[in-house]
């Protein structure tokens, strides 16, 4: 399920709490290790930049981009694929989700 949450754009990152949380995580997968290492080095400003793709700004300087979408309920995976391919063929920017 995809939701729009404009309040999430107002969130800040507490660097100390993030570092403490990440120090407790011991992943075995190298890709996850690399991702967490990059995350632990990022500062709050760069995290906000990653989270918000630009667009509108509020009074605090946080930015967000409104997006609108339609969810089509399908009978199964085969129908989902058919609908996705049809919409993609018509030029729509689509995402496949399972709820």
N, C-alpha and C. Protein backbone atom coordinates (compact mmCIF):
# COMPACT_ATOMS: atom_id res chain seq x y z
N UNK A 1 0.84 -1.17 0.00
CA UNK A 1 0.00 0.00 0.00
C UNK A 1 0.89 1.24 0.00
N UNK A 2 0.55 2.21 -0.79
CA UNK A 2 1.30 3.45 -0.87
C UNK A 2 0.46 4.56 -0.27
N UNK A 3 1.09 5.38 0.56
CA UNK A 3 0.37 6.49 1.19
C UNK A 3 1.16 7.76 1.03
N UNK A 4 0.46 8.90 1.08
CA UNK A 4 1.10 10.21 1.04
C UNK A 4 1.07 10.76 2.45
N UNK A 5 2.22 11.09 2.99
CA UNK A 5 2.31 11.59 4.36
C UNK A 5 3.13 12.87 4.36
N UNK A 6 2.46 14.05 4.25
CA UNK A 6 3.21 15.31 4.22
C UNK A 6 3.94 15.61 5.52
N UNK A 7 3.50 15.04 6.63
CA UNK A 7 4.17 15.27 7.91
C UNK A 7 5.55 14.62 7.95
N UNK A 8 5.75 13.56 7.18
CA UNK A 8 7.06 12.90 7.16
C UNK A 8 8.15 13.83 6.66
N UNK A 9 7.77 14.79 5.81
CA UNK A 9 8.75 15.74 5.29
C UNK A 9 9.26 16.67 6.38
N UNK A 10 8.53 16.77 7.49
CA UNK A 10 8.93 17.64 8.59
C UNK A 10 9.88 16.95 9.56
N UNK A 11 10.08 15.66 9.40
CA UNK A 11 10.89 14.89 10.34
C UNK A 11 12.37 15.22 10.22
N UNK A 12 13.04 15.23 11.33
CA UNK A 12 14.49 15.41 11.37
C UNK A 12 15.13 14.12 11.87
N UNK A 13 16.43 14.00 11.65
CA UNK A 13 17.17 12.83 12.11
C UNK A 13 18.03 13.23 13.30
N UNK A 14 17.96 12.44 14.37
CA UNK A 14 18.83 12.64 15.53
C UNK A 14 20.06 11.78 15.28
N UNK A 15 21.16 12.43 14.90
CA UNK A 15 22.37 11.72 14.52
C UNK A 15 22.89 10.78 15.59
N UNK A 16 22.83 11.19 16.87
CA UNK A 16 23.33 10.35 17.95
C UNK A 16 22.46 9.10 18.12
N UNK A 17 21.14 9.28 18.06
CA UNK A 17 20.25 8.12 18.20
C UNK A 17 20.39 7.18 17.01
N UNK A 18 20.55 7.76 15.82
CA UNK A 18 20.73 6.92 14.64
C UNK A 18 22.01 6.10 14.76
N UNK A 19 23.09 6.74 15.18
CA UNK A 19 24.37 6.04 15.34
C UNK A 19 24.25 4.91 16.36
N UNK A 20 23.57 5.19 17.49
CA UNK A 20 23.38 4.16 18.52
C UNK A 20 22.55 3.00 17.99
N UNK A 21 21.50 3.32 17.25
CA UNK A 21 20.65 2.27 16.68
C UNK A 21 21.43 1.42 15.68
N UNK A 22 22.18 2.07 14.80
CA UNK A 22 22.93 1.33 13.79
C UNK A 22 24.06 0.49 14.40
N UNK A 23 24.58 0.90 15.55
CA UNK A 23 25.64 0.12 16.19
C UNK A 23 25.12 -1.21 16.73
N UNK A 24 23.81 -1.29 16.97
CA UNK A 24 23.19 -2.52 17.46
C UNK A 24 22.88 -3.51 16.34
N UNK A 25 22.87 -3.04 15.10
CA UNK A 25 22.51 -3.88 13.96
C UNK A 25 23.76 -4.59 13.45
N UNK A 26 23.68 -5.90 13.32
CA UNK A 26 24.81 -6.70 12.85
C UNK A 26 24.38 -7.53 11.64
N UNK A 27 24.27 -6.89 10.47
CA UNK A 27 23.83 -7.63 9.28
C UNK A 27 24.91 -8.56 8.75
N UNK A 28 24.50 -9.65 8.13
CA UNK A 28 25.46 -10.57 7.53
C UNK A 28 25.63 -10.30 6.04
N UNK A 29 24.67 -9.62 5.44
CA UNK A 29 24.71 -9.33 4.01
C UNK A 29 25.60 -8.12 3.74
N UNK A 30 26.55 -8.24 2.81
CA UNK A 30 27.49 -7.16 2.51
C UNK A 30 26.80 -5.91 1.99
N UNK A 31 25.76 -6.08 1.17
CA UNK A 31 25.05 -4.92 0.62
C UNK A 31 24.36 -4.14 1.74
N UNK A 32 23.79 -4.85 2.71
CA UNK A 32 23.14 -4.20 3.84
C UNK A 32 24.19 -3.49 4.70
N UNK A 33 25.33 -4.14 4.90
CA UNK A 33 26.42 -3.51 5.66
C UNK A 33 26.84 -2.20 5.01
N UNK A 34 27.00 -2.22 3.69
CA UNK A 34 27.42 -1.02 2.96
C UNK A 34 26.36 0.08 3.07
N UNK A 35 25.09 -0.29 2.92
CA UNK A 35 24.02 0.68 3.02
C UNK A 35 23.99 1.33 4.41
N UNK A 36 24.13 0.53 5.46
CA UNK A 36 24.11 1.05 6.82
C UNK A 36 25.33 1.92 7.10
N UNK A 37 26.47 1.57 6.51
CA UNK A 37 27.66 2.39 6.68
C UNK A 37 27.47 3.76 6.06
N UNK A 38 26.86 3.80 4.86
CA UNK A 38 26.59 5.08 4.20
C UNK A 38 25.57 5.88 5.01
N UNK A 39 24.55 5.20 5.53
CA UNK A 39 23.52 5.87 6.32
C UNK A 39 24.11 6.47 7.58
N UNK A 40 24.99 5.76 8.25
CA UNK A 40 25.57 6.25 9.49
C UNK A 40 26.46 7.46 9.27
N UNK A 41 27.01 7.61 8.06
CA UNK A 41 27.88 8.74 7.76
C UNK A 41 27.10 9.96 7.28
N UNK A 42 25.88 9.76 6.87
CA UNK A 42 25.07 10.87 6.34
C UNK A 42 24.63 11.77 7.49
N UNK A 43 24.55 13.05 7.22
CA UNK A 43 24.04 13.96 8.24
C UNK A 43 22.57 14.23 8.00
N UNK A 44 21.92 14.91 8.92
CA UNK A 44 20.48 15.12 8.84
C UNK A 44 20.08 15.86 7.56
N UNK A 45 20.87 16.81 7.13
CA UNK A 45 20.52 17.57 5.93
C UNK A 45 20.52 16.67 4.70
N UNK A 46 21.54 15.80 4.58
CA UNK A 46 21.59 14.93 3.41
C UNK A 46 20.49 13.88 3.47
N UNK A 47 20.11 13.44 4.66
CA UNK A 47 18.99 12.50 4.78
C UNK A 47 17.70 13.15 4.31
N UNK A 48 17.49 14.41 4.68
CA UNK A 48 16.28 15.10 4.23
C UNK A 48 16.31 15.25 2.71
N UNK A 49 17.49 15.51 2.14
CA UNK A 49 17.61 15.65 0.70
C UNK A 49 17.28 14.32 0.02
N UNK A 50 17.74 13.21 0.59
CA UNK A 50 17.43 11.90 0.02
C UNK A 50 15.95 11.59 0.13
N UNK A 51 15.33 11.96 1.25
CA UNK A 51 13.93 11.62 1.48
C UNK A 51 13.00 12.47 0.63
N UNK A 52 13.30 13.74 0.44
CA UNK A 52 12.44 14.61 -0.34
C UNK A 52 13.08 14.91 -1.67
N UNK A 53 12.38 14.62 -2.74
CA UNK A 53 12.95 14.80 -4.07
C UNK A 53 12.80 16.23 -4.56
N UNK A 54 12.63 17.16 -3.67
CA UNK A 54 12.46 18.55 -4.07
C UNK A 54 11.00 18.85 -4.29
N UNK A 55 10.70 20.09 -4.47
CA UNK A 55 9.31 20.47 -4.70
C UNK A 55 8.93 21.59 -3.78
N UNK A 56 7.87 21.43 -3.04
CA UNK A 56 7.36 22.46 -2.16
C UNK A 56 8.17 22.52 -0.87
N UNK A 57 8.29 23.72 -0.30
CA UNK A 57 8.96 23.87 0.98
C UNK A 57 8.00 24.44 1.99
N UNK A 58 8.15 24.03 3.23
CA UNK A 58 7.33 24.60 4.29
C UNK A 58 8.16 25.63 5.05
N UNK A 59 7.59 26.17 6.12
CA UNK A 59 8.26 27.23 6.88
C UNK A 59 9.58 26.76 7.50
N UNK A 60 9.72 25.48 7.78
CA UNK A 60 10.95 24.98 8.41
C UNK A 60 12.05 24.72 7.39
N UNK A 61 11.73 24.85 6.10
CA UNK A 61 12.73 24.60 5.06
C UNK A 61 12.72 23.17 4.56
N UNK A 62 11.92 22.30 5.19
CA UNK A 62 11.81 20.93 4.70
C UNK A 62 11.06 20.94 3.38
N UNK A 63 11.42 20.03 2.50
CA UNK A 63 10.76 20.00 1.20
C UNK A 63 10.05 18.68 1.00
N UNK A 64 9.04 18.72 0.18
CA UNK A 64 8.30 17.52 -0.18
C UNK A 64 7.75 17.72 -1.58
N UNK A 65 7.39 16.64 -2.21
CA UNK A 65 6.82 16.68 -3.55
C UNK A 65 5.52 15.89 -3.51
N UNK A 66 4.42 16.57 -3.80
CA UNK A 66 3.14 15.87 -3.82
C UNK A 66 3.12 14.91 -5.01
N UNK A 67 2.54 13.76 -4.79
CA UNK A 67 2.35 12.79 -5.85
C UNK A 67 0.92 12.28 -5.75
N UNK A 68 0.33 12.01 -6.88
CA UNK A 68 -1.04 11.51 -6.91
C UNK A 68 -1.04 10.18 -7.64
N UNK A 69 -1.86 9.26 -7.19
CA UNK A 69 -1.87 7.96 -7.82
C UNK A 69 -3.23 7.31 -7.73
N UNK A 70 -3.33 6.21 -8.40
CA UNK A 70 -4.55 5.41 -8.42
C UNK A 70 -4.14 3.97 -8.12
N UNK A 71 -4.86 3.32 -7.24
CA UNK A 71 -4.61 1.91 -6.97
C UNK A 71 -5.70 1.10 -7.67
N UNK A 72 -5.27 0.13 -8.45
CA UNK A 72 -6.20 -0.75 -9.15
C UNK A 72 -6.13 -2.11 -8.46
N UNK A 73 -7.26 -2.58 -7.96
CA UNK A 73 -7.31 -3.88 -7.29
C UNK A 73 -7.49 -4.96 -8.37
N UNK A 74 -6.56 -5.89 -8.42
CA UNK A 74 -6.57 -6.95 -9.43
C UNK A 74 -6.91 -8.29 -8.78
N UNK A 75 -7.43 -9.19 -9.60
CA UNK A 75 -7.81 -10.51 -9.11
C UNK A 75 -6.60 -11.39 -8.80
N UNK A 76 -5.46 -11.09 -9.38
CA UNK A 76 -4.26 -11.89 -9.14
C UNK A 76 -3.07 -11.28 -9.85
N UNK A 77 -1.94 -11.97 -9.74
CA UNK A 77 -0.69 -11.46 -10.30
C UNK A 77 -0.75 -11.33 -11.82
N UNK A 78 -1.41 -12.28 -12.48
CA UNK A 78 -1.50 -12.23 -13.94
C UNK A 78 -2.27 -10.99 -14.40
N UNK A 79 -3.38 -10.69 -13.73
CA UNK A 79 -4.15 -9.50 -14.08
C UNK A 79 -3.36 -8.23 -13.76
N UNK A 80 -2.63 -8.24 -12.64
CA UNK A 80 -1.81 -7.09 -12.26
C UNK A 80 -0.78 -6.81 -13.36
N UNK A 81 -0.15 -7.84 -13.85
CA UNK A 81 0.85 -7.69 -14.91
C UNK A 81 0.22 -7.13 -16.17
N UNK A 82 -0.96 -7.64 -16.52
CA UNK A 82 -1.67 -7.19 -17.71
C UNK A 82 -2.03 -5.71 -17.60
N UNK A 83 -2.58 -5.30 -16.46
CA UNK A 83 -2.97 -3.90 -16.24
C UNK A 83 -1.73 -3.00 -16.25
N UNK A 84 -0.67 -3.44 -15.56
CA UNK A 84 0.57 -2.67 -15.52
C UNK A 84 1.11 -2.44 -16.93
N UNK A 85 1.22 -3.51 -17.71
CA UNK A 85 1.76 -3.39 -19.07
C UNK A 85 0.89 -2.49 -19.94
N UNK A 86 -0.43 -2.58 -19.77
CA UNK A 86 -1.35 -1.73 -20.55
C UNK A 86 -1.14 -0.26 -20.20
N UNK A 87 -1.10 0.06 -18.91
CA UNK A 87 -0.92 1.45 -18.49
C UNK A 87 0.46 1.97 -18.89
N UNK A 88 1.48 1.14 -18.74
CA UNK A 88 2.84 1.52 -19.14
C UNK A 88 2.87 1.81 -20.64
N UNK A 89 2.18 0.97 -21.41
CA UNK A 89 2.11 1.16 -22.86
C UNK A 89 1.40 2.45 -23.25
N UNK A 90 0.51 2.92 -22.39
CA UNK A 90 -0.19 4.18 -22.65
C UNK A 90 0.62 5.39 -22.18
N UNK A 91 1.79 5.12 -21.61
CA UNK A 91 2.68 6.21 -21.22
C UNK A 91 2.59 6.63 -19.76
N UNK A 92 1.86 5.90 -18.95
CA UNK A 92 1.74 6.24 -17.53
C UNK A 92 2.97 5.78 -16.76
N UNK A 93 3.36 6.54 -15.76
CA UNK A 93 4.46 6.19 -14.85
C UNK A 93 3.83 5.30 -13.77
N UNK A 94 4.09 4.01 -13.81
CA UNK A 94 3.43 3.04 -12.94
C UNK A 94 4.39 2.39 -11.95
N UNK A 95 3.84 1.91 -10.87
CA UNK A 95 4.56 1.11 -9.88
C UNK A 95 3.69 -0.11 -9.57
N UNK A 96 4.33 -1.22 -9.32
CA UNK A 96 3.62 -2.44 -8.92
C UNK A 96 3.74 -2.58 -7.43
N UNK A 97 2.60 -2.76 -6.73
CA UNK A 97 2.60 -2.95 -5.29
C UNK A 97 1.76 -4.15 -4.93
N UNK A 98 2.07 -4.76 -3.81
CA UNK A 98 1.28 -5.86 -3.28
C UNK A 98 0.86 -5.43 -1.87
N UNK A 99 -0.43 -5.48 -1.60
CA UNK A 99 -0.92 -5.07 -0.27
C UNK A 99 -1.54 -6.24 0.44
